[in-house]
């Protein structure tokens, strides 16, 4: 049976809207319009107007824009959201705060869904099953800056894949950071303890492919994919070294790994905690992958893994910015310390 991520882990439009609405000082439930603060409260002063005009909305929209920016929504995106709300409200006749609050909320939700709807479909389970039926391993490469939790979240995704009865090979391509291989070895041991072979027709569900430190990461990834193909392992997860987005030699190395191995999916692992710094990292990673590739149609980032999402309270705006700027979906969010989070 296919085990999809629980609903709480799918990127939550309604939760996101609720987070953006809540006033961080008061923590009021935005569903209670009688006591609403945050975004919806800015529109209280225009209740009773016969027909809403852009001029009457301007003051509330300015406050709304500042509120969104305070939640780490990029300024240009905050402006677009406010403009969308204004377009929906302009010319409407409203008599009560409840009706205008409902309209503002629905307009904001519609705008966020439009922004967060990706340009491409990503269905890892379906694509991995298709690759398996074709007798080839499905490959996912993880990249990102130092310390965002690439290896940990790779292990979480590995656990999810095993839960869906895929065998996984982890390719240890971080050949720079001391302890990187040992960390993956520990995860491999723990994951196999949770899913022992006897539960899966005597298949070892997770294996680690490593060649130690100081070796060429692109070559290790290539060997790992060949090994997976030869031994009929379903999925290869490629762990890469953390690197700063402005480090040209390391970005060239990452571009080489992706160009040579052409993984099915390249996931950028970003930290929700750093807000719009993660947006800058993502933009520069994408640019570097394009600039340093010799291919006419370079393989850039396909999706986003947003880590430490449980640490940011209601400052969720960077998630909107990352999706809007790249057009790529947030595939997973990390919400805790255990493999199932």
Tab-separated table of N, CA and C in Angstrom, residues 180-327:
chain	number	residue	atom	x	y	z
A	180	UNK	N	30.769	13.179	7.666
A	180	UNK	CA	29.597	13.104	6.781
A	180	UNK	C	29.248	11.659	6.454
A	181	UNK	N	30.273	10.850	6.126
A	181	UNK	CA	30.033	9.447	5.774
A	181	UNK	C	29.548	8.674	6.998
A	182	UNK	N	30.162	8.929	8.145
A	182	UNK	CA	29.763	8.249	9.383
A	182	UNK	C	28.324	8.583	9.765
A	183	UNK	N	27.914	9.828	9.524
A	183	UNK	CA	26.536	10.222	9.808
A	183	UNK	C	25.556	9.416	8.953
A	184	UNK	N	25.866	9.267	7.677
A	184	UNK	CA	25.004	8.487	6.791
A	184	UNK	C	25.021	7.009	7.164
A	185	UNK	N	26.171	6.516	7.598
A	185	UNK	CA	26.254	5.124	8.019
A	185	UNK	C	25.355	4.878	9.235
A	186	UNK	N	25.350	5.819	10.166
A	186	UNK	CA	24.494	5.708	11.350
A	186	UNK	C	23.024	5.715	10.951
A	187	UNK	N	22.651	6.633	10.042
A	187	UNK	CA	21.259	6.664	9.565
A	187	UNK	C	20.889	5.344	8.894
A	188	UNK	N	21.802	4.811	8.085
A	188	UNK	CA	21.539	3.552	7.386
A	188	UNK	C	21.264	2.428	8.380
A	189	UNK	N	22.068	2.378	9.430
A	189	UNK	CA	21.899	1.346	10.451
A	189	UNK	C	20.550	1.500	11.162
A	190	UNK	N	20.209	2.725	11.534
A	190	UNK	CA	18.944	2.967	12.226
A	190	UNK	C	17.743	2.629	11.334
A	191	UNK	N	17.816	3.034	10.065
A	191	UNK	CA	16.700	2.793	9.150
A	191	UNK	C	16.504	1.298	8.903
A	192	UNK	N	17.594	0.557	8.797
A	192	UNK	CA	17.476	-0.894	8.614
A	192	UNK	C	16.969	-1.587	9.875
A	193	UNK	N	17.250	-1.000	11.038
A	193	UNK	CA	16.707	-1.549	12.278
A	193	UNK	C	15.187	-1.346	12.343
A	194	UNK	N	14.729	-0.202	11.831
A	194	UNK	CA	13.292	0.072	11.805
A	194	UNK	C	12.575	-0.763	10.753
A	195	UNK	N	13.293	-1.067	9.674
A	195	UNK	CA	12.723	-1.869	8.589
A	195	UNK	C	13.668	-3.028	8.276
A	196	UNK	N	13.698	-4.045	9.129
A	196	UNK	CA	14.614	-5.173	8.916
A	196	UNK	C	14.232	-5.982	7.674
A	197	UNK	N	15.176	-6.708	7.089
A	197	UNK	CA	14.930	-7.462	5.853
A	197	UNK	C	13.749	-8.420	5.947
A	198	UNK	N	13.543	-9.037	7.123
A	198	UNK	CA	12.464	-10.015	7.238
A	198	UNK	C	11.080	-9.402	7.026
A	199	UNK	N	10.988	-8.093	7.159
A	199	UNK	CA	9.710	-7.423	6.896
A	199	UNK	C	9.520	-7.108	5.421
A	200	UNK	N	10.568	-7.321	4.628
A	200	UNK	CA	10.521	-6.946	3.209
A	200	UNK	C	11.072	-8.071	2.328
A	201	UNK	N	10.584	-9.274	2.556
A	201	UNK	CA	10.986	-10.428	1.745
A	201	UNK	C	12.509	-10.596	1.696
A	202	UNK	N	13.139	-10.392	2.857
A	202	UNK	CA	14.593	-10.547	3.011
A	202	UNK	C	15.418	-9.589	2.145
A	203	UNK	N	14.802	-8.464	1.799
A	203	UNK	CA	15.553	-7.411	1.106
A	203	UNK	C	16.155	-6.467	2.135
A	204	UNK	N	17.413	-6.089	1.942
A	204	UNK	CA	17.992	-5.003	2.735
A	204	UNK	C	17.498	-3.698	2.143
A	205	UNK	N	16.756	-2.942	2.926
A	205	UNK	CA	16.032	-1.803	2.367
A	205	UNK	C	16.911	-0.582	2.138
A	206	UNK	N	17.969	-0.413	2.943
A	206	UNK	CA	18.852	0.747	2.768
A	206	UNK	C	20.290	0.277	2.729
A	207	UNK	N	21.025	0.745	1.735
A	207	UNK	CA	22.454	0.490	1.658
A	207	UNK	C	23.179	1.816	1.482
A	208	UNK	N	24.420	1.844	1.891
A	208	UNK	CA	25.248	3.050	1.769
A	208	UNK	C	26.367	2.779	0.776
A	209	UNK	N	26.515	3.667	-0.200
A	209	UNK	CA	27.626	3.571	-1.147
A	209	UNK	C	28.593	4.700	-0.833
A	210	UNK	N	29.800	4.352	-0.386
A	210	UNK	CA	30.767	5.382	-0.010
A	210	UNK	C	32.174	4.960	-0.410
A	211	UNK	N	32.981	5.948	-0.726
A	211	UNK	CA	34.378	5.735	-1.103
A	211	UNK	C	35.315	6.582	-0.258
A	212	UNK	N	34.823	7.007	0.930
A	212	UNK	CA	35.672	7.786	1.819
A	212	UNK	C	35.701	9.259	1.452
A	213	UNK	N	36.767	9.909	1.847
A	213	UNK	CA	36.873	11.366	1.697
A	213	UNK	C	37.904	11.737	0.629
A	214	UNK	N	37.741	12.965	0.121
A	214	UNK	CA	38.719	13.513	-0.807
A	214	UNK	C	38.581	13.030	-2.235
A	215	UNK	N	37.539	12.257	-2.533
A	215	UNK	CA	37.350	11.727	-3.885
A	215	UNK	C	36.422	12.644	-4.687
A	216	UNK	N	36.352	12.388	-5.995
A	216	UNK	CA	35.496	13.165	-6.884
A	216	UNK	C	34.035	12.769	-6.670
A	217	UNK	N	33.216	13.732	-6.245
A	217	UNK	CA	31.820	13.443	-5.905
A	217	UNK	C	31.028	12.985	-7.127
A	218	UNK	N	31.291	13.579	-8.290
A	218	UNK	CA	30.567	13.199	-9.502
A	218	UNK	C	30.833	11.739	-9.858
A	219	UNK	N	32.079	11.314	-9.684
A	219	UNK	CA	32.447	9.929	-9.976
A	219	UNK	C	31.793	8.952	-9.024
A	220	UNK	N	31.733	9.311	-7.737
A	220	UNK	CA	31.088	8.436	-6.752
A	220	UNK	C	29.605	8.283	-7.069
A	221	UNK	N	28.961	9.397	-7.428
A	221	UNK	CA	27.535	9.337	-7.778
A	221	UNK	C	27.309	8.431	-8.981
A	222	UNK	N	28.191	8.538	-9.968
A	222	UNK	CA	28.059	7.696	-11.170
A	222	UNK	C	28.200	6.217	-10.820
A	223	UNK	N	29.200	5.905	-9.985
A	223	UNK	CA	29.409	4.513	-9.580
A	223	UNK	C	28.216	3.993	-8.771
A	224	UNK	N	27.669	4.854	-7.920
A	224	UNK	CA	26.533	4.452	-7.090
A	224	UNK	C	25.310	4.130	-7.955
A	225	UNK	N	25.053	4.964	-8.944
A	225	UNK	CA	23.904	4.725	-9.824
A	225	UNK	C	24.096	3.420	-10.596
A	226	UNK	N	25.322	3.168	-11.063
A	226	UNK	CA	25.607	1.912	-11.774
A	226	UNK	C	25.416	0.708	-10.847
A	227	UNK	N	25.886	0.840	-9.590
A	227	UNK	CA	25.733	-0.238	-8.614
A	227	UNK	C	24.245	-0.514	-8.358
A	228	UNK	N	23.467	0.563	-8.212
A	228	UNK	CA	22.025	0.395	-7.976
A	228	UNK	C	21.363	-0.296	-9.165
A	229	UNK	N	21.786	0.082	-10.352
A	229	UNK	CA	21.223	-0.528	-11.560
A	229	UNK	C	21.574	-2.018	-11.638
A	230	UNK	N	22.816	-2.342	-11.301
A	230	UNK	CA	23.276	-3.734	-11.381
A	230	UNK	C	22.633	-4.627	-10.324
A	231	UNK	N	22.292	-4.043	-9.185
A	231	UNK	CA	21.753	-4.830	-8.066
A	231	UNK	C	20.252	-4.611	-7.866
A	232	UNK	N	19.609	-3.970	-8.832
A	232	UNK	CA	18.151	-3.715	-8.842
A	232	UNK	C	17.660	-3.006	-7.577
A	233	UNK	N	18.408	-1.989	-7.141
A	233	UNK	CA	17.927	-1.110	-6.069
A	233	UNK	C	17.042	-0.054	-6.707
A	234	UNK	N	15.940	0.271	-6.053
A	234	UNK	CA	14.912	1.106	-6.675
A	234	UNK	C	15.297	2.578	-6.805
A	235	UNK	N	15.886	3.134	-5.737
A	235	UNK	CA	16.092	4.592	-5.679
A	235	UNK	C	17.493	4.902	-5.164
A	236	UNK	N	18.132	5.909	-5.761
A	236	UNK	CA	19.427	6.404	-5.289
A	236	UNK	C	19.233	7.823	-4.761
A	237	UNK	N	19.636	8.046	-3.522
A	237	UNK	CA	19.621	9.376	-2.914
A	237	UNK	C	21.065	9.867	-2.829
A	238	UNK	N	21.369	10.964	-3.508
A	238	UNK	CA	22.735	11.477	-3.591
A	238	UNK	C	22.907	12.627	-2.602
A	239	UNK	N	23.721	12.391	-1.589
A	239	UNK	CA	24.016	13.428	-0.590
A	239	UNK	C	25.244	14.204	-1.058
A	240	UNK	N	25.129	15.509	-1.182
A	240	UNK	CA	26.258	16.326	-1.633
A	240	UNK	C	26.764	17.206	-0.497
A	241	UNK	N	27.958	17.716	-0.668
A	241	UNK	CA	28.558	18.584	0.354
A	241	UNK	C	27.826	19.919	0.408
A	242	UNK	N	27.701	20.453	1.615
A	242	UNK	CA	27.173	21.803	1.759
A	242	UNK	C	28.146	22.800	1.175
A	243	UNK	N	27.603	23.830	0.557
A	243	UNK	CA	28.476	24.838	-0.055
A	243	UNK	C	27.746	26.167	-0.073
A	244	UNK	N	28.505	27.234	0.118
A	244	UNK	CA	27.905	28.564	0.049
A	244	UNK	C	27.626	28.916	-1.401
A	245	UNK	N	26.552	29.650	-1.603
A	245	UNK	CA	26.097	29.937	-2.959
A	245	UNK	C	27.085	30.787	-3.762
A	246	UNK	N	28.017	31.458	-3.079
A	246	UNK	CA	28.983	32.319	-3.783
A	246	UNK	C	30.336	31.641	-4.000
A	247	UNK	N	30.465	30.381	-3.613
A	247	UNK	CA	31.739	29.672	-3.756
A	247	UNK	C	31.807	29.044	-5.151
A	248	UNK	N	32.493	29.722	-6.078
A	248	UNK	CA	32.482	29.293	-7.478
A	248	UNK	C	33.051	27.888	-7.689
A	249	UNK	N	34.221	27.532	-7.111
A	249	UNK	CA	34.751	26.182	-7.353
A	249	UNK	C	33.793	25.077	-6.907
A	250	UNK	N	33.170	25.248	-5.737
A	250	UNK	CA	32.249	24.225	-5.249
A	250	UNK	C	30.945	24.194	-6.051
A	251	UNK	N	30.491	25.362	-6.513
A	251	UNK	CA	29.291	25.385	-7.346
A	251	UNK	C	29.565	24.743	-8.702
A	252	UNK	N	30.761	24.927	-9.220
A	252	UNK	CA	31.140	24.250	-10.471
A	252	UNK	C	31.155	22.728	-10.269
A	253	UNK	N	31.650	22.300	-9.114
A	253	UNK	CA	31.693	20.874	-8.809
A	253	UNK	C	30.290	20.287	-8.739
A	254	UNK	N	29.364	21.004	-8.113
A	254	UNK	CA	27.976	20.540	-8.031
A	254	UNK	C	27.345	20.479	-9.419
A	255	UNK	N	27.603	21.508	-10.214
A	255	UNK	CA	27.075	21.529	-11.573
A	255	UNK	C	27.593	20.340	-12.379
A	256	UNK	N	28.854	20.002	-12.156
A	256	UNK	CA	29.449	18.842	-12.843
A	256	UNK	C	28.746	17.555	-12.425
A	257	UNK	N	28.513	17.395	-11.129
A	257	UNK	CA	27.847	16.181	-10.637
A	257	UNK	C	26.473	16.029	-11.283
A	258	UNK	N	25.732	17.118	-11.345
A	258	UNK	CA	24.376	17.060	-11.904
A	258	UNK	C	24.429	16.849	-13.413
A	259	UNK	N	25.383	17.510	-14.083
A	259	UNK	CA	25.487	17.375	-15.541
A	259	UNK	C	25.845	15.949	-15.946
A	260	UNK	N	26.793	15.351	-15.239
A	260	UNK	CA	27.275	14.015	-15.609
A	260	UNK	C	26.237	12.938	-15.286
A	261	UNK	N	25.575	13.071	-14.134
A	261	UNK	CA	24.689	11.992	-13.677
A	261	UNK	C	23.221	12.216	-14.019
A	262	UNK	N	22.863	13.451	-14.331
A	262	UNK	CA	21.501	13.804	-14.733
A	262	UNK	C	20.447	13.128	-13.860
A	263	UNK	N	20.407	13.454	-12.567
A	263	UNK	CA	19.411	12.837	-11.682
A	263	UNK	C	17.990	13.180	-12.115
A	264	UNK	N	17.057	12.322	-11.732
A	264	UNK	CA	15.655	12.578	-12.072
A	264	UNK	C	15.127	13.811	-11.360
A	265	UNK	N	15.685	14.080	-10.177
A	265	UNK	CA	15.174	15.184	-9.364
A	265	UNK	C	16.342	15.832	-8.629
A	266	UNK	N	16.422	17.159	-8.702
A	266	UNK	CA	17.406	17.915	-7.921
A	266	UNK	C	16.631	18.733	-6.898
A	267	UNK	N	16.843	18.433	-5.619
A	267	UNK	CA	16.136	19.124	-4.546
A	267	UNK	C	17.073	20.066	-3.814
A	268	UNK	N	16.639	21.301	-3.665
A	268	UNK	CA	17.376	22.283	-2.871
A	268	UNK	C	16.869	22.221	-1.442
A	269	UNK	N	17.782	22.006	-0.497
A	269	UNK	CA	17.417	21.941	0.913
A	269	UNK	C	17.712	23.294	1.546
A	270	UNK	N	16.661	23.977	1.967
A	270	UNK	CA	16.803	25.310	2.557
A	270	UNK	C	16.242	25.335	3.959
A	271	UNK	N	16.722	26.267	4.746
A	271	UNK	CA	16.337	26.368	6.153
A	271	UNK	C	15.293	27.462	6.325
A	272	UNK	N	14.120	27.090	6.798
A	272	UNK	CA	13.050	28.070	6.985
A	272	UNK	C	13.440	29.156	7.983
A	273	UNK	N	14.303	28.802	8.914
A	273	UNK	CA	14.668	29.700	10.014
A	273	UNK	C	15.353	30.969	9.538
A	274	UNK	N	16.059	30.927	8.405
A	274	UNK	CA	16.839	32.094	7.964
A	274	UNK	C	16.026	33.048	7.098
A	275	UNK	N	14.759	32.740	6.877
A	275	UNK	CA	13.892	33.667	6.167
A	275	UNK	C	14.332	33.896	4.731
A	276	UNK	N	14.388	35.179	4.348
A	276	UNK	CA	14.667	35.508	2.954
A	276	UNK	C	16.113	35.278	2.559
A	277	UNK	N	17.012	34.970	3.510
A	277	UNK	CA	18.364	34.537	3.159
A	277	UNK	C	18.298	33.230	2.363
A	278	UNK	N	17.329	32.373	2.711
A	278	UNK	CA	17.146	31.121	1.972
A	278	UNK	C	16.720	31.392	0.536
A	279	UNK	N	15.969	32.456	0.324
A	279	UNK	CA	15.555	32.829	-1.030
A	279	UNK	C	16.777	33.212	-1.853
A	280	UNK	N	17.663	34.019	-1.270
A	280	UNK	CA	18.895	34.422	-1.955
A	280	UNK	C	19.754	33.203	-2.285
A	281	UNK	N	19.860	32.279	-1.344
A	281	UNK	CA	20.641	31.060	-1.578
A	281	UNK	C	20.068	30.277	-2.749
A	282	UNK	N	18.764	30.122	-2.763
A	282	UNK	CA	18.103	29.347	-3.804
A	282	UNK	C	18.297	29.979	-5.181
A	283	UNK	N	18.129	31.291	-5.252
A	283	UNK	CA	18.293	31.993	-6.534
A	283	UNK	C	19.711	31.816	-7.065
A	284	UNK	N	20.701	31.959	-6.186
A	284	UNK	CA	22.095	31.855	-6.629
A	284	UNK	C	22.484	30.421	-6.963
A	285	UNK	N	21.938	29.441	-6.252
A	285	UNK	CA	22.172	28.039	-6.619
A	285	UNK	C	21.648	27.778	-8.027
A	286	UNK	N	20.439	28.227	-8.286
A	286	UNK	CA	19.843	28.034	-9.604
A	286	UNK	C	20.686	28.683	-10.694
A	287	UNK	N	21.118	29.915	-10.439
A	287	UNK	CA	21.915	30.650	-11.422
A	287	UNK	C	23.243	29.952	-11.681
A	288	UNK	N	23.897	29.488	-10.609
A	288	UNK	CA	25.191	28.820	-10.763
A	288	UNK	C	25.052	27.518	-11.547
A	289	UNK	N	24.006	26.748	-11.260
A	289	UNK	CA	23.800	25.491	-11.976
A	289	UNK	C	23.602	25.743	-13.465
A	290	UNK	N	22.951	26.855	-13.783
A	290	UNK	CA	22.751	27.209	-15.191
A	290	UNK	C	24.035	27.739	-15.815
A	291	UNK	N	24.739	28.619	-15.090
A	291	UNK	CA	25.929	29.278	-15.645
A	291	UNK	C	27.083	28.304	-15.855
A	292	UNK	N	27.244	27.340	-14.941
A	292	UNK	CA	28.418	26.463	-14.983
A	292	UNK	C	28.152	25.151	-15.721
A	293	UNK	N	26.981	25.026	-16.287
A	293	UNK	CA	26.691	23.822	-17.055
A	293	UNK	C	27.040	24.041	-18.517
A	294	UNK	N	27.591	23.028	-19.135
A	294	UNK	CA	27.914	23.131	-20.559
A	294	UNK	C	26.754	22.676	-21.435
A	295	UNK	N	25.681	22.231	-20.802
A	295	UNK	CA	24.511	21.800	-21.569
A	295	UNK	C	23.710	22.999	-22.053
A	296	UNK	N	23.107	22.856	-23.212
A	296	UNK	CA	22.259	23.931	-23.725
A	296	UNK	C	21.012	24.105	-22.862
A	297	UNK	N	20.533	22.987	-22.332
A	297	UNK	CA	19.350	23.030	-21.465
A	297	UNK	C	19.762	22.505	-20.091
A	298	UNK	N	20.397	23.352	-19.258
A	298	UNK	CA	20.961	22.873	-17.991
A	298	UNK	C	19.884	22.384	-17.031
A	299	UNK	N	20.258	21.374	-16.233
A	299	UNK	CA	19.356	20.837	-15.213
A	299	UNK	C	19.506	21.688	-13.956
A	300	UNK	N	18.499	22.469	-13.644
A	300	UNK	CA	18.548	23.311	-12.444
A	300	UNK	C	17.656	22.669	-11.376
A	301	UNK	N	17.357	23.416	-10.330
A	301	UNK	CA	16.632	22.868	-9.182
A	301	UNK	C	15.175	22.562	-9.555
A	302	UNK	N	14.731	21.370	-9.169
A	302	UNK	CA	13.378	20.908	-9.496
A	302	UNK	C	12.380	21.123	-8.370
A	303	UNK	N	12.868	21.218	-7.137
A	303	UNK	CA	11.954	21.331	-6.010
A	303	UNK	C	12.706	21.716	-4.750
A	304	UNK	N	11.959	21.980	-3.704
A	304	UNK	CA	12.511	22.534	-2.473
A	304	UNK	C	12.143	21.645	-1.291
A	305	UNK	N	13.126	21.413	-0.424
A	305	UNK	CA	12.882	20.800	0.886
A	305	UNK	C	13.150	21.898	1.915
A	306	UNK	N	12.139	22.274	2.656
A	306	UNK	CA	12.262	23.375	3.614
A	306	UNK	C	12.378	22.784	5.017
A	307	UNK	N	13.548	22.935	5.627
A	307	UNK	CA	13.807	22.304	6.921
A	307	UNK	C	13.485	23.249	8.077
A	308	UNK	N	13.380	22.657	9.261
A	308	UNK	CA	13.167	23.405	10.513
A	308	UNK	C	11.924	24.297	10.439
A	309	UNK	N	10.898	23.782	9.755
A	309	UNK	CA	9.677	24.557	9.575
A	309	UNK	C	8.918	24.716	10.884
A	310	UNK	N	9.244	23.853	11.851
A	310	UNK	CA	8.562	23.926	13.141
A	310	UNK	C	9.161	24.997	14.047
A	311	UNK	N	10.210	25.679	13.603
A	311	UNK	CA	10.909	26.632	14.473
A	311	UNK	C	10.550	28.080	14.192
A	312	UNK	N	9.725	28.340	13.169
A	312	UNK	CA	9.589	29.715	12.691
A	312	UNK	C	8.289	30.377	13.110
A	313	UNK	N	7.472	29.666	13.894
A	313	UNK	CA	6.218	30.229	14.373
A	313	UNK	C	5.368	30.672	13.180
A	314	UNK	N	5.055	31.965	13.069
A	314	UNK	CA	4.180	32.429	11.990
A	314	UNK	C	4.940	33.186	10.902
A	315	UNK	N	6.262	33.169	10.926
A	315	UNK	CA	7.038	33.898	9.911
A	315	UNK	C	7.309	32.974	8.719
A	316	UNK	N	6.221	32.640	8.029
A	316	UNK	CA	6.279	31.618	6.986
A	316	UNK	C	6.464	32.200	5.590
A	317	UNK	N	6.668	33.508	5.508
A	317	UNK	CA	6.657	34.174	4.206
A	317	UNK	C	7.747	33.739	3.258
A	318	UNK	N	8.902	33.305	3.771
A	318	UNK	CA	9.989	32.883	2.885
A	318	UNK	C	9.560	31.710	2.011
A	319	UNK	N	8.662	30.880	2.525
A	319	UNK	CA	8.161	29.752	1.739
A	319	UNK	C	7.446	30.255	0.483
A	320	UNK	N	6.669	31.315	0.638
A	320	UNK	CA	5.969	31.897	-0.509
A	320	UNK	C	6.984	32.463	-1.494
A	321	UNK	N	7.982	33.174	-0.973
A	321	UNK	CA	8.979	33.816	-1.828
A	321	UNK	C	9.757	32.785	-2.637
A	322	UNK	N	10.163	31.678	-1.998
A	322	UNK	CA	10.968	30.661	-2.677
A	322	UNK	C	10.195	30.036	-3.835
A	323	UNK	N	8.931	29.745	-3.617
A	323	UNK	CA	8.112	29.132	-4.663
A	323	UNK	C	7.823	30.129	-5.775
A	324	UNK	N	7.514	31.353	-5.402
A	324	UNK	CA	7.177	32.379	-6.398
A	324	UNK	C	8.359	32.680	-7.309
A	325	UNK	N	9.543	32.823	-6.731
A	325	UNK	CA	10.714	33.234	-7.507
A	325	UNK	C	11.174	32.132	-8.457
A	326	UNK	N	11.133	30.878	-8.021
A	326	UNK	CA	11.644	29.786	-8.846
A	326	UNK	C	10.560	29.105	-9.678
A	327	UNK	N	9.316	29.204	-9.246
A	327	UNK	CA	8.261	28.455	-9.912
A	327	UNK	C	8.297	26.972	-9.594
